[in-house]
PDB file of C-alpha atoms in Angstrom:
ATOM      1  CA  MET A   1      13.544  -8.773  24.917  1.00 51.00           C
ATOM      2  CA  ASP A   2      12.271 -12.320  25.236  1.00 66.00           C
ATOM      3  CA  GLN A   3      14.223 -15.063  23.542  1.00 90.00           C
ATOM      4  CA  VAL A   4      12.380 -16.506  20.553  1.00 96.00           C
ATOM      5  CA  GLU A   5      12.159 -20.282  20.282  1.00 97.00           C
ATOM      6  CA  LEU A   6      10.641 -22.417  17.574  1.00 98.00           C
ATOM      7  CA  ILE A   7       8.166 -25.072  18.650  1.00 98.00           C
ATOM      8  CA  LEU A   8       5.968 -27.572  16.844  1.00 98.00           C
ATOM      9  CA  TYR A   9       2.317 -26.677  16.397  1.00 98.00           C
ATOM     10  CA  GLU A  10      -0.060 -28.216  18.902  1.00 97.00           C
ATOM     11  CA  ASP A  11      -3.851 -27.938  18.869  1.00 97.00           C
ATOM     12  CA  LYS A  12      -3.744 -25.712  21.961  1.00 98.00           C
ATOM     13  CA  TYR A  13      -2.184 -23.023  19.723  1.00 98.00           C
ATOM     14  CA  ALA A  14      -4.980 -23.126  17.115  1.00 98.00           C
ATOM     15  CA  ALA A  15      -6.387 -19.708  18.076  1.00 98.00           C
ATOM     16  CA  ASP A  16      -2.907 -18.125  18.032  1.00 98.00           C
ATOM     17  CA  PHE A  17      -2.149 -19.647  14.629  1.00 98.00           C
ATOM     18  CA  LYS A  18      -5.400 -18.308  13.200  1.00 98.00           C
ATOM     19  CA  ARG A  19      -4.972 -14.848  14.799  1.00 97.00           C
ATOM     20  CA  LEU A  20      -1.405 -14.469  13.502  1.00 96.00           C
ATOM     21  CA  ASN A  21      -2.340 -15.265   9.939  1.00 97.00           C
ATOM     22  CA  LEU A  22      -5.618 -13.355   9.828  1.00 97.00           C
ATOM     23  CA  GLU A  23      -3.697 -10.302  11.085  1.00 97.00           C
ATOM     24  CA  TRP A  24      -1.701  -9.990   7.861  1.00 95.00           C
ATOM     25  CA  LEU A  25      -4.288 -11.525   5.520  1.00 95.00           C
ATOM     26  CA  ASP A  26      -6.929  -9.017   6.663  1.00 95.00           C
ATOM     27  CA  LYS A  27      -4.459  -6.122   6.593  1.00 95.00           C
ATOM     28  CA  TYR A  28      -3.843  -6.727   2.883  1.00 94.00           C
ATOM     29  CA  ASN A  29      -7.444  -7.766   2.178  1.00 94.00           C
ATOM     30  CA  LEU A  30      -6.322 -11.249   1.095  1.00 94.00           C
ATOM     31  CA  THR A  31      -8.352 -13.551   3.350  1.00 94.00           C
ATOM     32  CA  GLU A  32     -10.279 -16.163   1.386  1.00 95.00           C
ATOM     33  CA  ASP A  33     -11.909 -19.565   1.801  1.00 93.00           C
ATOM     34  CA  HIS A  34      -8.735 -21.575   1.124  1.00 91.00           C
ATOM     35  CA  ASP A  35      -6.923 -19.703   3.922  1.00 93.00           C
ATOM     36  CA  LEU A  36      -9.804 -20.267   6.321  1.00 96.00           C
ATOM     37  CA  MET A  37      -9.876 -23.958   5.484  1.00 95.00           C
ATOM     38  CA  ILE A  38      -6.258 -24.240   6.722  1.00 96.00           C
ATOM     39  CA  LEU A  39      -6.646 -21.799   9.620  1.00 97.00           C
ATOM     40  CA  ASP A  40      -9.835 -23.450  10.887  1.00 97.00           C
ATOM     41  CA  ASP A  41      -8.317 -26.934  10.873  1.00 97.00           C
ATOM     42  CA  PRO A  42      -4.521 -26.960  10.529  1.00 98.00           C
ATOM     43  CA  ARG A  43      -4.388 -30.512  11.869  1.00 97.00           C
ATOM     44  CA  ALA A  44      -6.529 -31.980   9.069  1.00 97.00           C
ATOM     45  CA  THR A  45      -5.272 -29.764   6.240  1.00 96.00           C
ATOM     46  CA  VAL A  46      -1.526 -29.672   6.981  1.00 98.00           C
ATOM     47  CA  LEU A  47      -0.449 -32.101   9.697  1.00 98.00           C
ATOM     48  CA  ASP A  48      -2.557 -35.190   8.965  1.00 97.00           C
ATOM     49  CA  SER A  49      -1.480 -35.156   5.310  1.00 95.00           C
ATOM     50  CA  GLY A  50       2.195 -35.341   6.257  1.00 97.00           C
ATOM     51  CA  GLY A  51       3.075 -31.685   6.765  1.00 98.00           C
ATOM     52  CA  VAL A  52       4.425 -29.657   9.654  1.00 98.00           C
ATOM     53  CA  ILE A  53       3.787 -26.267  11.251  1.00 98.00           C
ATOM     54  CA  TYR A  54       6.356 -24.395  13.300  1.00 98.00           C
ATOM     55  CA  LEU A  55       5.500 -21.599  15.694  1.00 98.00           C
ATOM     56  CA  ALA A  56       7.784 -18.883  17.018  1.00 98.00           C
ATOM     57  CA  ARG A  57       7.250 -18.311  20.725  1.00 98.00           C
ATOM     58  CA  ALA A  58       8.540 -15.364  22.752  1.00 96.00           C
ATOM     59  CA  GLY A  59       7.887 -15.967  26.419  1.00 94.00           C
ATOM     60  CA  ASN A  60       4.268 -17.153  26.498  1.00 93.00           C
ATOM     61  CA  GLU A  61       3.307 -15.369  23.291  1.00 96.00           C
ATOM     62  CA  ILE A  62       3.088 -17.007  19.861  1.00 97.00           C
ATOM     63  CA  VAL A  63       4.589 -14.408  17.508  1.00 98.00           C
ATOM     64  CA  GLY A  64       5.131 -16.284  14.239  1.00 98.00           C
ATOM     65  CA  SER A  65       4.270 -19.325  12.146  1.00 98.00           C
ATOM     66  CA  ALA A  66       5.298 -21.206   9.032  1.00 98.00           C
ATOM     67  CA  GLY A  67       4.381 -24.598   7.677  1.00 98.00           C
ATOM     68  CA  LEU A  68       5.059 -27.146   4.993  1.00 98.00           C
ATOM     69  CA  MET A  69       1.962 -28.694   3.436  1.00 97.00           C
ATOM     70  CA  LYS A  70       2.353 -31.785   1.261  1.00 97.00           C
ATOM     71  CA  GLU A  71       1.271 -31.323  -2.348  1.00 94.00           C
ATOM     72  CA  HIS A  72       2.471 -34.734  -3.522  1.00 92.00           C
ATOM     73  CA  GLU A  73       5.508 -36.970  -3.095  1.00 94.00           C
ATOM     74  CA  GLY A  74       8.648 -34.838  -2.820  1.00 96.00           C
ATOM     75  CA  VAL A  75       6.787 -31.530  -3.272  1.00 97.00           C
ATOM     76  CA  PHE A  76       5.572 -29.367  -0.414  1.00 98.00           C
ATOM     77  CA  GLU A  77       4.048 -25.899  -0.267  1.00 96.00           C
ATOM     78  CA  LEU A  78       5.327 -23.287   2.172  1.00 98.00           C
ATOM     79  CA  VAL A  79       2.178 -22.110   3.951  1.00 97.00           C
ATOM     80  CA  LYS A  80       1.054 -19.607   6.545  1.00 97.00           C
ATOM     81  CA  MET A  81       4.313 -17.730   7.033  1.00 96.00           C
ATOM     82  CA  ALA A  82       3.462 -14.970   9.496  1.00 97.00           C
ATOM     83  CA  VAL A  83       5.103 -12.783  12.113  1.00 97.00           C
ATOM     84  CA  THR A  84       2.976 -10.488  14.238  1.00 97.00           C
ATOM     85  CA  GLU A  85       3.595  -6.824  13.482  1.00 94.00           C
ATOM     86  CA  LYS A  86       5.384  -5.789  16.679  1.00 95.00           C
ATOM     87  CA  TRP A  87       7.884  -8.658  16.219  1.00 96.00           C
ATOM     88  CA  GLN A  88       8.658  -7.985  12.551  1.00 95.00           C
ATOM     89  CA  GLY A  89      12.167  -6.974  11.561  1.00 94.00           C
ATOM     90  CA  LYS A  90      13.773  -9.167  14.234  1.00 95.00           C
ATOM     91  CA  GLY A  91      14.750 -12.100  12.010  1.00 96.00           C
ATOM     92  CA  ILE A  92      11.859 -14.361  13.034  1.00 97.00           C
ATOM     93  CA  SER A  93      10.773 -15.031   9.435  1.00 97.00           C
ATOM     94  CA  LYS A  94      14.311 -16.158   8.645  1.00 97.00           C
ATOM     95  CA  LEU A  95      14.339 -18.485  11.684  1.00 97.00           C
ATOM     96  CA  LEU A  96      11.047 -20.013  10.546  1.00 98.00           C
ATOM     97  CA  LEU A  97      12.110 -20.343   6.919  1.00 98.00           C
ATOM     98  CA  ASP A  98      15.483 -21.829   7.915  1.00 98.00           C
ATOM     99  CA  LYS A  99      13.651 -24.414  10.045  1.00 98.00           C
ATOM    100  CA  CYS A 100      11.275 -25.292   7.195  1.00 98.00           C
ATOM    101  CA  LEU A 101      14.214 -25.709   4.793  1.00 98.00           C
ATOM    102  CA  GLU A 102      16.113 -27.823   7.317  1.00 98.00           C
ATOM    103  CA  THR A 103      13.049 -30.065   7.664  1.00 98.00           C
ATOM    104  CA  ALA A 104      12.658 -30.233   3.879  1.00 98.00           C
ATOM    105  CA  ARG A 105      16.233 -31.475   3.540  1.00 97.00           C
ATOM    106  CA  GLN A 106      15.762 -34.041   6.338  1.00 98.00           C
ATOM    107  CA  TRP A 107      12.592 -35.314   4.664  1.00 97.00           C
ATOM    108  CA  ASP A 108      14.318 -35.398   1.258  1.00 97.00           C
ATOM    109  CA  ILE A 109      11.789 -32.970  -0.215  1.00 98.00           C
ATOM    110  CA  LYS A 110      12.751 -32.115  -3.792  1.00 98.00           C
ATOM    111  CA  LYS A 111      10.803 -28.910  -4.286  1.00 98.00           C
ATOM    112  CA  ILE A 112       9.044 -26.267  -2.190  1.00 98.00           C
ATOM    113  CA  THR A 113       6.440 -24.072  -3.822  1.00 97.00           C
ATOM    114  CA  LEU A 114       4.615 -21.056  -2.491  1.00 96.00           C
ATOM    115  CA  PHE A 115       1.859 -18.693  -3.485  1.00 95.00           C
ATOM    116  CA  SER A 116       1.995 -15.030  -2.545  1.00 94.00           C
ATOM    117  CA  ASN A 117       0.668 -11.629  -3.480  1.00 94.00           C
ATOM    118  CA  SER A 118       2.655  -8.813  -5.063  1.00 95.00           C
ATOM    119  CA  GLN A 119       1.677  -6.482  -2.186  1.00 94.00           C
ATOM    120  CA  LEU A 120       3.963  -8.529   0.077  1.00 95.00           C
ATOM    121  CA  GLN A 121       7.258  -7.204  -1.266  1.00 95.00           C
ATOM    122  CA  ARG A 122       9.321  -7.808   1.894  1.00 94.00           C
ATOM    123  CA  ALA A 123       8.310 -11.465   1.930  1.00 95.00           C
ATOM    124  CA  ILE A 124       8.940 -11.910  -1.802  1.00 97.00           C
ATOM    125  CA  LYS A 125      12.402 -10.338  -1.506  1.00 97.00           C
ATOM    126  CA  MET A 126      13.221 -12.685   1.370  1.00 97.00           C
ATOM    127  CA  TYR A 127      12.117 -15.707  -0.668  1.00 98.00           C
ATOM    128  CA  GLU A 128      14.268 -14.534  -3.583  1.00 98.00           C
ATOM    129  CA  LYS A 129      17.295 -14.261  -1.261  1.00 98.00           C
ATOM    130  CA  TYR A 130      16.715 -17.889  -0.257  1.00 98.00           C
ATOM    131  CA  GLY A 131      16.804 -18.936  -3.909  1.00 98.00           C
ATOM    132  CA  PHE A 132      13.085 -19.197  -4.651  1.00 98.00           C
ATOM    133  CA  ARG A 133      12.411 -18.446  -8.321  1.00 98.00           C
ATOM    134  CA  HIS A 134       9.282 -16.980  -9.870  1.00 97.00           C
ATOM    135  CA  ILE A 135       7.340 -19.495 -11.948  1.00 96.00           C
ATOM    136  CA  LYS A 136       4.149 -19.379 -13.994  1.00 94.00           C
ATOM    137  CA  LEU A 137       1.046 -18.961 -11.870  1.00 90.00           C
ATOM    138  CA  GLU A 138      -1.352 -21.800 -12.616  1.00 83.00           C
ATOM    139  CA  ASN A 139      -3.703 -24.035 -10.662  1.00 78.00           C
ATOM    140  CA  SER A 140      -3.696 -21.635  -7.721  1.00 80.00           C
ATOM    141  CA  PRO A 141      -6.014 -22.570  -4.878  1.00 78.00           C
ATOM    142  CA  LEU A 142      -5.981 -18.866  -3.974  1.00 82.00           C
ATOM    143  CA  VAL A 143      -7.941 -16.255  -5.909  1.00 83.00           C
ATOM    144  CA  THR A 144      -5.757 -13.416  -4.567  1.00 89.00           C
ATOM    145  CA  ALA A 145      -2.413 -15.089  -5.312  1.00 91.00           C
ATOM    146  CA  ASP A 146      -0.617 -13.345  -8.164  1.00 92.00           C
ATOM    147  CA  VAL A 147       2.866 -14.689  -7.386  1.00 96.00           C
ATOM    148  CA  ARG A 148       4.067 -18.280  -7.476  1.00 96.00           C
ATOM    149  CA  MET A 149       7.590 -19.306  -6.595  1.00 97.00           C
ATOM    150  CA  GLU A 150       9.533 -22.527  -6.171  1.00 97.00           C
ATOM    151  CA  LEU A 151      12.785 -23.696  -4.659  1.00 98.00           C
ATOM    152  CA  ILE A 152      14.421 -26.824  -6.035  1.00 98.00           C
ATOM    153  CA  LEU A 153      16.361 -28.588  -3.278  1.00 96.00           C
TER     154      LEU A 153
END
């Protein structure tokens, strides 16, 4: 099996980033305008506002993604965590989440929030293992989000 490495998002990976995330969003019927806003222009929505996106690459294939999008000073949202189906169960989500948390600590981020959907039980269980706690769902930019979690660093 190819070795998986984490790389920083570059514009040349825009189609891969969109494909990866639409794969799971469409599977669970969760795709909405807010997702497309990020997927259509990750540079403007995530990177230019002070965030970061990591991609998991196996050989020449992009197989996963995760990003941190700035909400306001000291608070970032974990966004677009995805691993393509045939690469799931190989620890790639953990690699991506570990990298995001490492970056958060380097940047002195105080809190990471995330929105999810209760259909995504494997993801929610992973977040819980990392210490994310369920909080009240309010001000969600996502119509389909019925789970909100945060991690205080």
